[in-house]
Coordinates of C-alpha atoms (C1' of nucleotides) in Angstrom, one line a residue:
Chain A
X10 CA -6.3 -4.7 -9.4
X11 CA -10.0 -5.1 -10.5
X12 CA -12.4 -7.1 -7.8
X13 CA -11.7 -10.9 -8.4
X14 CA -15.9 -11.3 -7.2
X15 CA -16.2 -8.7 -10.4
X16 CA -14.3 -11.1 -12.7
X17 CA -15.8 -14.4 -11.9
X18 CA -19.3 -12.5 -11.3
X19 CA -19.6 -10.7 -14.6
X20 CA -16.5 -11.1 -17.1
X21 CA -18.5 -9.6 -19.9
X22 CA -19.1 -6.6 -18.4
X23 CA -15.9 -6.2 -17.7
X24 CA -14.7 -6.9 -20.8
X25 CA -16.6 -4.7 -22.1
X26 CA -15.3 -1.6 -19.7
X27 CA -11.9 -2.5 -20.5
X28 CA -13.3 -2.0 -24.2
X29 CA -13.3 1.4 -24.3
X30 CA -9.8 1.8 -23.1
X31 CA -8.6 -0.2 -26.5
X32 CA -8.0 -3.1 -24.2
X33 CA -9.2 -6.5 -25.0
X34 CA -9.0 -9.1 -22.1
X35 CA -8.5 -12.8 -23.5
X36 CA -12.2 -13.5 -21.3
X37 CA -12.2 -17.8 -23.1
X38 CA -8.5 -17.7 -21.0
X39 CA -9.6 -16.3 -17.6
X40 CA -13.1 -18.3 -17.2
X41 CA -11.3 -21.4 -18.5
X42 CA -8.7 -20.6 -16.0
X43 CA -11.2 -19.6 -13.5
X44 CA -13.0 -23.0 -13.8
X45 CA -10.3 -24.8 -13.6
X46 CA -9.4 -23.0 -10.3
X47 CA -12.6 -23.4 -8.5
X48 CA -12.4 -27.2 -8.9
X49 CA -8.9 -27.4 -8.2
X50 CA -9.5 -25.6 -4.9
X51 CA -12.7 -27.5 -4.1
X52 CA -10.7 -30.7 -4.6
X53 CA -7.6 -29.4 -2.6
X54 CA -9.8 -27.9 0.7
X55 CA -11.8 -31.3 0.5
X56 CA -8.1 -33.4 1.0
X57 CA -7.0 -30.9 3.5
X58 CA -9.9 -31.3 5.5
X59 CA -9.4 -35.3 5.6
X60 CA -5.9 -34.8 6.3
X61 CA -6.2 -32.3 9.4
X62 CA -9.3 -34.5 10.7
X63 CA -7.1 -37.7 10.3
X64 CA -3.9 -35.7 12.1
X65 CA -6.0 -35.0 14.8
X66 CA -6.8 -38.2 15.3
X67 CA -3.5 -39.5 15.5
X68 CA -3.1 -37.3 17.9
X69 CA -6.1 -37.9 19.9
X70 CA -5.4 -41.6 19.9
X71 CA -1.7 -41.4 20.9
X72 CA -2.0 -39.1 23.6
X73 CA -4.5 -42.5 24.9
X74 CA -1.7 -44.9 24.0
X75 CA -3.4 -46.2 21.1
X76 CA -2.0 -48.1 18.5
X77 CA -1.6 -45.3 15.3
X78 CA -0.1 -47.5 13.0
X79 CA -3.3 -48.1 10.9
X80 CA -4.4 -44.5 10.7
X81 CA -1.4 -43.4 9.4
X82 CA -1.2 -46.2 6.5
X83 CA -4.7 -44.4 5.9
X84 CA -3.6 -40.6 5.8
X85 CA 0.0 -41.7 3.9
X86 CA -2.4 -42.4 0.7
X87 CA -3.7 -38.7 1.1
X88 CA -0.4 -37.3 0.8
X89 CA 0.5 -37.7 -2.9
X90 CA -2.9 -37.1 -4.2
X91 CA -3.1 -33.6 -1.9
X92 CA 0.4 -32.1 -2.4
X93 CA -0.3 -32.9 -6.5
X94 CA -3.4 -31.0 -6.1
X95 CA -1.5 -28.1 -3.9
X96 CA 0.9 -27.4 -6.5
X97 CA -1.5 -27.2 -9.2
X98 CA -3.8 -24.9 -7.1
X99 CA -1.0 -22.9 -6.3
X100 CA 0.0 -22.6 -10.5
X101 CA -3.3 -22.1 -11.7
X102 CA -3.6 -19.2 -9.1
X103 CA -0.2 -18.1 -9.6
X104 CA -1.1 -17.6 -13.8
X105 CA -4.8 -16.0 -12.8
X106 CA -2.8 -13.3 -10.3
X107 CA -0.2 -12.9 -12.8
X108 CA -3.1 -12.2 -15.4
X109 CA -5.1 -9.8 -13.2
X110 CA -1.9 -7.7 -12.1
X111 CA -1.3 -6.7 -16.0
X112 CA -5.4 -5.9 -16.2
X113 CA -6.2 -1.8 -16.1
X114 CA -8.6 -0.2 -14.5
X115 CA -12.3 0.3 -14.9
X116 CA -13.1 3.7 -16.4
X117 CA -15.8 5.6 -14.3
X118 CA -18.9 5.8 -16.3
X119 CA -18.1 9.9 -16.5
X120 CA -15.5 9.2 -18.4
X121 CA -15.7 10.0 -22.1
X122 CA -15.3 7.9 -24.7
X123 CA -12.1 7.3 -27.1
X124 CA -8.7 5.9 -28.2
X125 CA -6.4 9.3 -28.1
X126 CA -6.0 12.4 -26.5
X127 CA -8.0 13.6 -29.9
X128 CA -10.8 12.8 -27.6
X129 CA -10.1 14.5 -24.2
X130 CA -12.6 17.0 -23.5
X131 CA -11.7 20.6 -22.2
X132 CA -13.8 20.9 -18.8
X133 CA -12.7 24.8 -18.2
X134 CA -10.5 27.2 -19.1
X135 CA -8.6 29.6 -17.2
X136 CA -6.7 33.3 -18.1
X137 CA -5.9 34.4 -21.3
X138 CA -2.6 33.7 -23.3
X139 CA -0.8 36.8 -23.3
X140 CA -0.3 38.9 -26.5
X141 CA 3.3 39.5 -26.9
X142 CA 4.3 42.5 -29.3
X143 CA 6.9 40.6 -30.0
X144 CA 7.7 36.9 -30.9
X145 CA 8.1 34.8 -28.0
X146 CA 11.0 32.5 -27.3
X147 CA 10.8 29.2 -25.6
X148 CA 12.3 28.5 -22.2
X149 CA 15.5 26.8 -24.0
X150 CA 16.5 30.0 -25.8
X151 CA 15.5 32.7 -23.0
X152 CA 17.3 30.1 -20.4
X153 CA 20.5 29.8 -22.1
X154 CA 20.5 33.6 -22.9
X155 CA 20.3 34.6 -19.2
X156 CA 23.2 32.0 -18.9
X157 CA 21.2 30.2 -16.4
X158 CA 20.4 27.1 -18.3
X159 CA 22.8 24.7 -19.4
X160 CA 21.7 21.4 -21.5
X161 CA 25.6 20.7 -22.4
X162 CA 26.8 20.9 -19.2
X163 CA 24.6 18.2 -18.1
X164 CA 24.9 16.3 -21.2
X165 CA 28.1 16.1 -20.1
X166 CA 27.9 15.5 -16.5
X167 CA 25.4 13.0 -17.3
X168 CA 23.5 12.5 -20.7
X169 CA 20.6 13.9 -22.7
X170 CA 17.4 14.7 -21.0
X171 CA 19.4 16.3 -17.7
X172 CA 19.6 20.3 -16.9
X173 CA 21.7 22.5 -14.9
X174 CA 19.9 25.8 -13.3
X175 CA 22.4 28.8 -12.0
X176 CA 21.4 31.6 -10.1
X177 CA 18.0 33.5 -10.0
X178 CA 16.7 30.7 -12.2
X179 CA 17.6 27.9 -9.5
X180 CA 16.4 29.7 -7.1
X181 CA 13.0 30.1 -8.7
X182 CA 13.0 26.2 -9.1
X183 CA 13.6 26.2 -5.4
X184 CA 11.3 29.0 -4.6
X185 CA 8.1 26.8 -6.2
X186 CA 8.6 23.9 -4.2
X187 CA 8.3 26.2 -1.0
X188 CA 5.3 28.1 -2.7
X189 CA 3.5 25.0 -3.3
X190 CA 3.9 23.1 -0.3
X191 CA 3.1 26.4 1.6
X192 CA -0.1 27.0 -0.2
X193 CA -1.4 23.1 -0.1
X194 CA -0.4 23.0 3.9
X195 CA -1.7 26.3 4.8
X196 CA -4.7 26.5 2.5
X197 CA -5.3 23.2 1.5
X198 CA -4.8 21.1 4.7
X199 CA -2.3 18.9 3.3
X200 CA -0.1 17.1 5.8
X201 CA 3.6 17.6 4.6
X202 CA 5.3 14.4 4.2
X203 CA 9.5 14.0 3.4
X204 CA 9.6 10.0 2.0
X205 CA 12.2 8.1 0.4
X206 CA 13.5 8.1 -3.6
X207 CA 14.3 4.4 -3.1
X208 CA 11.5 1.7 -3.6
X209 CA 10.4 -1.7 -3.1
X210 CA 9.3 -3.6 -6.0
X211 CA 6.3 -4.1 -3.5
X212 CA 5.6 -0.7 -3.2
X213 CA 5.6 -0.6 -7.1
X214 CA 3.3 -3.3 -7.7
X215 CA 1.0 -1.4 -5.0
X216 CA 0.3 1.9 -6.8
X217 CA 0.6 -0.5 -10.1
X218 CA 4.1 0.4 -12.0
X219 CA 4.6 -3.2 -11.7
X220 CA 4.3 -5.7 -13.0
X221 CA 3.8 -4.4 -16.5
X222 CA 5.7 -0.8 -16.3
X223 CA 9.1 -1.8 -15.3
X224 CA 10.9 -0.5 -18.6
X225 CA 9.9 3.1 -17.4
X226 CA 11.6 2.8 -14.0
X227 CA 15.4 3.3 -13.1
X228 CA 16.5 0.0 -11.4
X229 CA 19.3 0.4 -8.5
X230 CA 21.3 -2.6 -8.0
X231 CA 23.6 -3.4 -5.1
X232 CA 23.7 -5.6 -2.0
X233 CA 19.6 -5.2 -2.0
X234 CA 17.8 -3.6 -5.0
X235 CA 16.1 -0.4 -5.6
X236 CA 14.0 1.2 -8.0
X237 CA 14.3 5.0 -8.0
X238 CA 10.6 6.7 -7.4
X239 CA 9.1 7.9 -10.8
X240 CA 6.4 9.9 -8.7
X241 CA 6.2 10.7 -5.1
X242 CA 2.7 8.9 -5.5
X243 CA 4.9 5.6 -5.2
X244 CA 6.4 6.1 -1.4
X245 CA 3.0 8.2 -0.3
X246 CA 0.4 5.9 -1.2
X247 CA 2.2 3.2 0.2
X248 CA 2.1 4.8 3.5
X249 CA -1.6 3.1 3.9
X250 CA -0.5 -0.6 2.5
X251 CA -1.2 -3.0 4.5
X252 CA -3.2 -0.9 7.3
X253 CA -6.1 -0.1 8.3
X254 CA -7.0 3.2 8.9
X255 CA -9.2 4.6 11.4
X256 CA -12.2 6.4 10.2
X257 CA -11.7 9.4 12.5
X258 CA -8.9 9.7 10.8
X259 CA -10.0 9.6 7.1
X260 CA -9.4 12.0 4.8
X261 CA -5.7 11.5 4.9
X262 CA -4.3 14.1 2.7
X263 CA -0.7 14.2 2.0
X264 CA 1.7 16.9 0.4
X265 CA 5.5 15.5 -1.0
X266 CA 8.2 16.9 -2.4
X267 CA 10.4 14.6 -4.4
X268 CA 12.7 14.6 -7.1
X269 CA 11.1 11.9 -9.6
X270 CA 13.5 9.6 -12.0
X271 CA 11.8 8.2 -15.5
X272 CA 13.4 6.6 -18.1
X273 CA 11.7 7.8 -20.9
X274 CA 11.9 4.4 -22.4
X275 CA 9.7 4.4 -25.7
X276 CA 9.6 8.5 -26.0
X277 CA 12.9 8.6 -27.9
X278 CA 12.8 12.1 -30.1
X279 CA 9.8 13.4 -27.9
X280 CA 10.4 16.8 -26.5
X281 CA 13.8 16.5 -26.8
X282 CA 14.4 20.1 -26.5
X283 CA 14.9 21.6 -23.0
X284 CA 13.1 20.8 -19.5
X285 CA 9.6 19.5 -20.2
X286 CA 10.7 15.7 -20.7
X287 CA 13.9 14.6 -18.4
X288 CA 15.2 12.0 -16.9
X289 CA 15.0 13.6 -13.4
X290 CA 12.6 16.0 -12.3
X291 CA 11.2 17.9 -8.9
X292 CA 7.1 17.4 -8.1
X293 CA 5.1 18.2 -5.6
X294 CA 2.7 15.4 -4.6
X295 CA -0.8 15.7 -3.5
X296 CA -2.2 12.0 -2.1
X297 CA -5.2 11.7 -0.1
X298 CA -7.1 8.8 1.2
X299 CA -10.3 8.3 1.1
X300 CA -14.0 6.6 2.1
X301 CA -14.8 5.2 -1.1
X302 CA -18.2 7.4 -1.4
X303 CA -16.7 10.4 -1.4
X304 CA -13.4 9.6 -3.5
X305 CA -15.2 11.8 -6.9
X306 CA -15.8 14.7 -4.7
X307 CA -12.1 14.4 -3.4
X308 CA -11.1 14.1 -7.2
X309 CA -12.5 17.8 -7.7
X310 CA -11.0 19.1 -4.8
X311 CA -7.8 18.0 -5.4
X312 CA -7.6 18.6 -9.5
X313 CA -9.0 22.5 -7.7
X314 CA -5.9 22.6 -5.5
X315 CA -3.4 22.0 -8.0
X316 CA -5.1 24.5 -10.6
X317 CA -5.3 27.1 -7.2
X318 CA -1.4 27.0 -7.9
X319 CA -1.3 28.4 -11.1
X320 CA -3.9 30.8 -10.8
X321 CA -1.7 32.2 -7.6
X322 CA 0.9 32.3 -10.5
X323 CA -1.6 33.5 -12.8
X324 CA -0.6 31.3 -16.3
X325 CA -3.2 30.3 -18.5
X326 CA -4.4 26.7 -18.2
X327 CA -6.8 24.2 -19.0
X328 CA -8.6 21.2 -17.4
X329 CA -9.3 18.2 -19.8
X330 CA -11.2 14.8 -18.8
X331 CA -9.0 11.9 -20.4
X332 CA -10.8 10.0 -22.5
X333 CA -10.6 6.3 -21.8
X334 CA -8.5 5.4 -24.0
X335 CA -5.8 8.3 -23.0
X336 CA -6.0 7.4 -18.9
X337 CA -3.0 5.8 -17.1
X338 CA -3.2 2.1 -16.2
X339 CA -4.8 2.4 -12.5
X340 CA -7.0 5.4 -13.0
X341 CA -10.7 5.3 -13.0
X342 CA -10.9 9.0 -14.2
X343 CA -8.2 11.5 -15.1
X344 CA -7.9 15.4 -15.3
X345 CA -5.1 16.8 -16.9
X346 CA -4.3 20.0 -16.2
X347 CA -2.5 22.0 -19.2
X348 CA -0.7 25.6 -18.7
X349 CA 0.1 27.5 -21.8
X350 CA 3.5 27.2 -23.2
X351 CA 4.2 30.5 -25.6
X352 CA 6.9 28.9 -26.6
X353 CA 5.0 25.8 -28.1
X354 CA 2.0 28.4 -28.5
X355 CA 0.4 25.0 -26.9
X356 CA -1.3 23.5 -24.0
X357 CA 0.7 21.3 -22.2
X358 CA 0.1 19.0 -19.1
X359 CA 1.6 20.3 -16.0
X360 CA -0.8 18.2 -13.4
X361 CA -2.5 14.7 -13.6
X362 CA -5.3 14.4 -10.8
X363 CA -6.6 10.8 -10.6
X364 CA -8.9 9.1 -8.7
X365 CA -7.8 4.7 -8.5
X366 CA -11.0 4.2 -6.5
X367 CA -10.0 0.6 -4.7
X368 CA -7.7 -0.3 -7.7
X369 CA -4.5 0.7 -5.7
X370 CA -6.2 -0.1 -2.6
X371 CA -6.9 -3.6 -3.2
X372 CA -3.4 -4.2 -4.5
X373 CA -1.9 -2.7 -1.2
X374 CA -4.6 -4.1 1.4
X375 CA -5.4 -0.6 2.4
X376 CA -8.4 -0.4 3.9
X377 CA -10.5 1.6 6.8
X378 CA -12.6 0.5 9.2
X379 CA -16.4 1.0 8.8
X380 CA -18.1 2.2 12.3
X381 CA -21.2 1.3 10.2
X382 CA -20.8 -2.6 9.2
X383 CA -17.3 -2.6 11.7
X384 CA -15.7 -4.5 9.0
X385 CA -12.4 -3.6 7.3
X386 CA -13.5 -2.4 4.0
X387 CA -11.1 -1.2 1.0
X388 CA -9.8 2.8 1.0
X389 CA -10.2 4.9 -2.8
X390 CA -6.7 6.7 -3.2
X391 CA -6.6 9.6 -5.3
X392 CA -2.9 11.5 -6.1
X393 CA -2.1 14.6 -8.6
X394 CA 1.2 16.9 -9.4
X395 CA 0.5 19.9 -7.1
X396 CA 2.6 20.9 -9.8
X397 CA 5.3 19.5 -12.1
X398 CA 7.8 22.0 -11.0
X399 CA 10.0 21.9 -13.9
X400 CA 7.2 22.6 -16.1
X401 CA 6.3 24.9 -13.6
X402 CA 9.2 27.2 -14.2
X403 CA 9.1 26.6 -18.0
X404 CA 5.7 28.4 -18.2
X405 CA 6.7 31.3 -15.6
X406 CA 9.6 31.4 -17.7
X407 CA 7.5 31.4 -21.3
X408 CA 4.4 33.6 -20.3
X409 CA 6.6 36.1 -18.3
X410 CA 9.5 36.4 -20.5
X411 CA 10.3 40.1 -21.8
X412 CA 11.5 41.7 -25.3
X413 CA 14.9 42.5 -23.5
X414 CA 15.0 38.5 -22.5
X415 CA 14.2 39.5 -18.8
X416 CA 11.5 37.2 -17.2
X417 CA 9.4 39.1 -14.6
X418 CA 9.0 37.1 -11.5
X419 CA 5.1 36.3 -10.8
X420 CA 4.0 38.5 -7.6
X421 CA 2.9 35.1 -5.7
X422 CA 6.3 34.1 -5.8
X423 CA 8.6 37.6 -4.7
X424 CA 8.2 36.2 -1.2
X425 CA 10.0 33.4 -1.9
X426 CA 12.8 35.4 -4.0
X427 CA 14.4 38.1 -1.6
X428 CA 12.3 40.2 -3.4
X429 CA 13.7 39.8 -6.7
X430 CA 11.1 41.5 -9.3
X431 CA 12.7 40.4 -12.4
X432 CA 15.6 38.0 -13.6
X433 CA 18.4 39.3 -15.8
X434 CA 21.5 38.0 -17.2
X435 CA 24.3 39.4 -14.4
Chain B
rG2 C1' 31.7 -3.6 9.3
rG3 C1' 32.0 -6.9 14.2
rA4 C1' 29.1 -9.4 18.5
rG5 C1' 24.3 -10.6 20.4
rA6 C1' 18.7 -10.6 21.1
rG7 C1' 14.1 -10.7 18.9
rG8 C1' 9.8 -10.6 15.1
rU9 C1' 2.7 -14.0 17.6
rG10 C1' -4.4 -10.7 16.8
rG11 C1' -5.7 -2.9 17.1
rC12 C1' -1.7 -2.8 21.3
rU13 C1' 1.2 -5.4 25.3
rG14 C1' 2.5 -10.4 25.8
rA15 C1' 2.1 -16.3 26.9
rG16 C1' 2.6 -20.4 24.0
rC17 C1' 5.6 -29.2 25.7
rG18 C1' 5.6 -30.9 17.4
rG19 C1' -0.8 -33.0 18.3
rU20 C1' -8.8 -30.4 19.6
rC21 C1' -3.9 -23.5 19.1
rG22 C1' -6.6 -19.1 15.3
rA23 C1' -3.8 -19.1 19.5
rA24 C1' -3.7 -17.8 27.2
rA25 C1' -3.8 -13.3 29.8
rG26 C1' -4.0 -8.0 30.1
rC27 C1' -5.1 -3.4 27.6
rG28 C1' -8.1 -1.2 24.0
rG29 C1' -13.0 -1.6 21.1
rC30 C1' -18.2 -2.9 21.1
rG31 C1' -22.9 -4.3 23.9
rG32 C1' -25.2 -4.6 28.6
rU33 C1' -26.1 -4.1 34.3
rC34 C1' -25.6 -0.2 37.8
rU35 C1' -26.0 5.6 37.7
rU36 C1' -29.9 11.8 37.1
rG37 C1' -25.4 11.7 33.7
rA38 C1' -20.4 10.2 33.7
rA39 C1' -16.5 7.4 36.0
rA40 C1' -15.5 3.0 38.6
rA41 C1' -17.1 -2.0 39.2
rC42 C1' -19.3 -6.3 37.1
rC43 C1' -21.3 -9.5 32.9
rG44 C1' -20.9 -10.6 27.9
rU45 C1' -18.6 -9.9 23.2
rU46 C1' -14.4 -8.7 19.9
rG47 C1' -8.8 -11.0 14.0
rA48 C1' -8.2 -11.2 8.6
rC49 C1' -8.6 -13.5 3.9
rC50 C1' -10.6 -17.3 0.5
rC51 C1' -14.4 -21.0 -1.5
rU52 C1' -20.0 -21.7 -0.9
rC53 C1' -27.0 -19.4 -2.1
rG54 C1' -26.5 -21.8 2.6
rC55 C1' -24.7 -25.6 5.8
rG56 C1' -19.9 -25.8 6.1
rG57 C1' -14.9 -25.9 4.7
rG58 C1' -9.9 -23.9 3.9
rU59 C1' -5.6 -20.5 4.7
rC60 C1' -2.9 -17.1 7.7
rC61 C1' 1.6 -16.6 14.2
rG62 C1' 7.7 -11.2 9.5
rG63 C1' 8.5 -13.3 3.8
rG64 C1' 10.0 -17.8 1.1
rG65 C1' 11.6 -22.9 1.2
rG66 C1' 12.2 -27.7 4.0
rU67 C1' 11.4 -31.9 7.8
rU68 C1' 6.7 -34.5 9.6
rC69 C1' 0.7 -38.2 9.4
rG70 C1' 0.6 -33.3 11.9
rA71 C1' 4.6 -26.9 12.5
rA72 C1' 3.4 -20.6 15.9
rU73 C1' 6.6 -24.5 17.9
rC74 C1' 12.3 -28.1 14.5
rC75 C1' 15.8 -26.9 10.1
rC76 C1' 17.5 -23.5 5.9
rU77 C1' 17.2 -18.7 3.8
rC78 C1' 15.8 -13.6 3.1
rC79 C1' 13.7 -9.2 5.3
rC80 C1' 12.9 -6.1 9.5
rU81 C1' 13.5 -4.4 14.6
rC82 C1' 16.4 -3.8 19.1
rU83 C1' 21.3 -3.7 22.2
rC84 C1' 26.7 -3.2 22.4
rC85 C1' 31.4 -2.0 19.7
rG86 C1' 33.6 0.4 15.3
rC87 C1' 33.0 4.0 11.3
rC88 C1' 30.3 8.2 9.6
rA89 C1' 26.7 12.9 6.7

RNA sequence: GGAGAGGUGGCUGAGCGGUCGAAAGCGGCGGUCUUGAAAACCGUUGACCCUCGCGGGUCCGGGGGUUCGAAUCCCUCCCUCUCCGCCA
């Protein structure tokens, strides 16, 4: 959520932020609405006051053994006119909320310019794209070869967009959750956090999937309702809402494994071949919490850690800034992080790294406390995949496949494999 | 699943329907004392909203209700704890 001061201060402005991410904010609507509030509310406080100074009275002159009988005639009159101006302070407040919970963020001034990812700008560019003297295959065709890959079984078990993994292959899956969260604990000093699949519609609305994202989410309904966690960025973030964290404490940086459940309302016939867009997918998290001057420095850092993860698994990648118009709802500035699908012969995003500045924070009430003016003041929260692992093994599959069909298992991750230096068909 | 207890400020914990935003203690901050520290003592210490300011308003788990007036009464939801049952 942006700043309310922001909105009433300087709607233009604003408005013409949002500008650049497409967005046009109905500003006649809000500062009509806005208007009408701020009398409303002068109105209302001015009735409560005569009511509570009246009530006091009453009290004042009953505990004397006063007659009350003409001060309540007087304060009965209040009544009508203050709960009429209650309820329409309360509506008028309710459509403004309802308003600024569906507005996106600010994009940071470093941001560049444009509608589409046309416009995303390549910030660096790591390894080289192997030359293959032979044509690659993608991840579908070496997968199913190896007999470790099975779309039709889980078609079956379940519907499109799910996968079964067997044997060496399932075990790499499993082996790149370890490697990450080793590398970002050990390395990276990420606290490792285990947090519930099953959300809150609170907890949504704090990291800003709701109100306006709901079609994307997986809704569980029983005795109390659920939505199922589209990121672990949902359950981490909300560790800080409603708290205040101590300074001493600050950066909090957090490390989650999770399965993550999507939708995929609206992407019908996108990457509908293999692993890169399912319904239910493994991610490693990376959160951290931050003093609000240093949350652009942390966005480096962080968008660095992730990338230190394919590097250690040496595939090519590269870092773009999302242009404005291509950044997610409650980002203020976006790197995606692309690794190099042979299969695709493309760049494709394997990390997001974003920095919300307060926009999350002022949604959850997460704050820290300032030794400087002692005051609670609003946290910047910044989260990225620390990777996609599903992705993850798509491109160790792609980049390190072999003419026989074999994939060579990267060295970073032996370790992790009982020493397995290749995967075959058995 | 059955029976009961409870949710109050950073924490612990009082609170007859009427100067209660809330006693007290702890913690925090400032000070006195001290070579320094501890102890002791004194003072201070919630958040949010409107306002240039004065000032005003709201908040005692969430929501609704009763009342001139609710932390206090009623309804409902959520959460925590204890006992029994079941169970990965």
């Amino acid at each position: 959520m942006l700043d309310p001061k922001l909105i009433r201060g300087d709607l233009d402005r604003v408005a013409r932020e949002l500008a650049r991410r497409g967005m046009t904010l109905d500003t006649s609507k809000i500062s009509e609405l806005e208007a009408q509030r701020k009398d409303v509310q002068v109105r209302t406080q001015q009735l409560q006051n005569d009511r509570n100074t009246r009530s006091k009275a009453i009290g004042k002159v009953k505990a004397e053994g006063g007659d009350i009988a003409p001060l309540m005639a007087e304060v009965a009159k209040l009544g009508d006119e203050l709960a009429a101006n209650e309820k329409r302070l309360e509506s008028l407040q309710a459509e403004l909320d309802a308003i600024l919970l569906t507005v996106p963020n600010i994009p940071h001034s470093s941001v560049p310019d444009g509608r589409d990812e046309t416009s995303n700008v390549e910030v660096r560019r790591w390894g080289e794209p192997r030359k293959l003297p032979f044509a690659p295959q993608d991840h579908v065709a070496l997968g199913e070869a190896l007999g470790q890959m099975d779309f039709e079984c889980a078609a079956k078990i379940s519907g499109a967009r799910f996968t079964i993994l067997k044997s060496a292959l399932a075990r790499m899956h499993r082996a790149l959750i370890q490697f990450m969260l080793d590398t970002h604990t050990r390395d990276h000093g990420y606290t490792e956090v285990y947090a519930p699949y099953l959300v809150n519609a609170d907890s949504l609305r704090g990291t800003g999937q709701l109100p306006k994202f709901e079609a994307d989410l997986f809704k569980v309904s029983a005795e109390q309702s659920f939505y199922l966690i589209p990121t672990a960025e949902v359950p981490v973030t909300n560790i800080v809402r409603d708290t205040i964290t101590d300074e001493k404490d600050m950066p909090l940086k957090f490390v989650c494994h999770t399965p993550c459940f999507r939708s995929e309302a609206g992407s019908h016939g996108k990457d509908t071949r293999g692993m890169i867009r399912q319904h239910q997918f493994e991610k490693v998290e990376l959160v951290q919490v931050v003093r609000p001057e240093n949350s652009y420095e942390a966005l480096e850092q962080l968008t660095s850690h992730a990338e230190t993860i394919l590097r250690k698994l040496e595939l090519p990648y590269r870092t773009v800034a999302l242009c404005a118009g291509d950044m997610g709802f409650s980002a203020a500035k976006t790197y995606d992080i692309e690794v190099w699908l042979p299969g695709q012969q493309k760049y494709r995003e394997i990390s997001s790294c974003s920095n919300f500045e307060d926009f999350q924070a002022r949604r959850m009430l997460a704050r820290w406390r300032n030794s400087q003016t002692k005051k609670p003041e609003l946290v910047h929260t910044l989260n990225g995949s620390g990777l996609a692992v599903g992705r993850t093994l798509v491109a160790i599959i792609e980049n390190y496949q072999q003419e026989d069909g074999g994939i060579l298992v990267p060295s970073a991750l032996r370790p992790y494999m009982n020493g397995v230096d290749t995967i075959r068909r058995q």
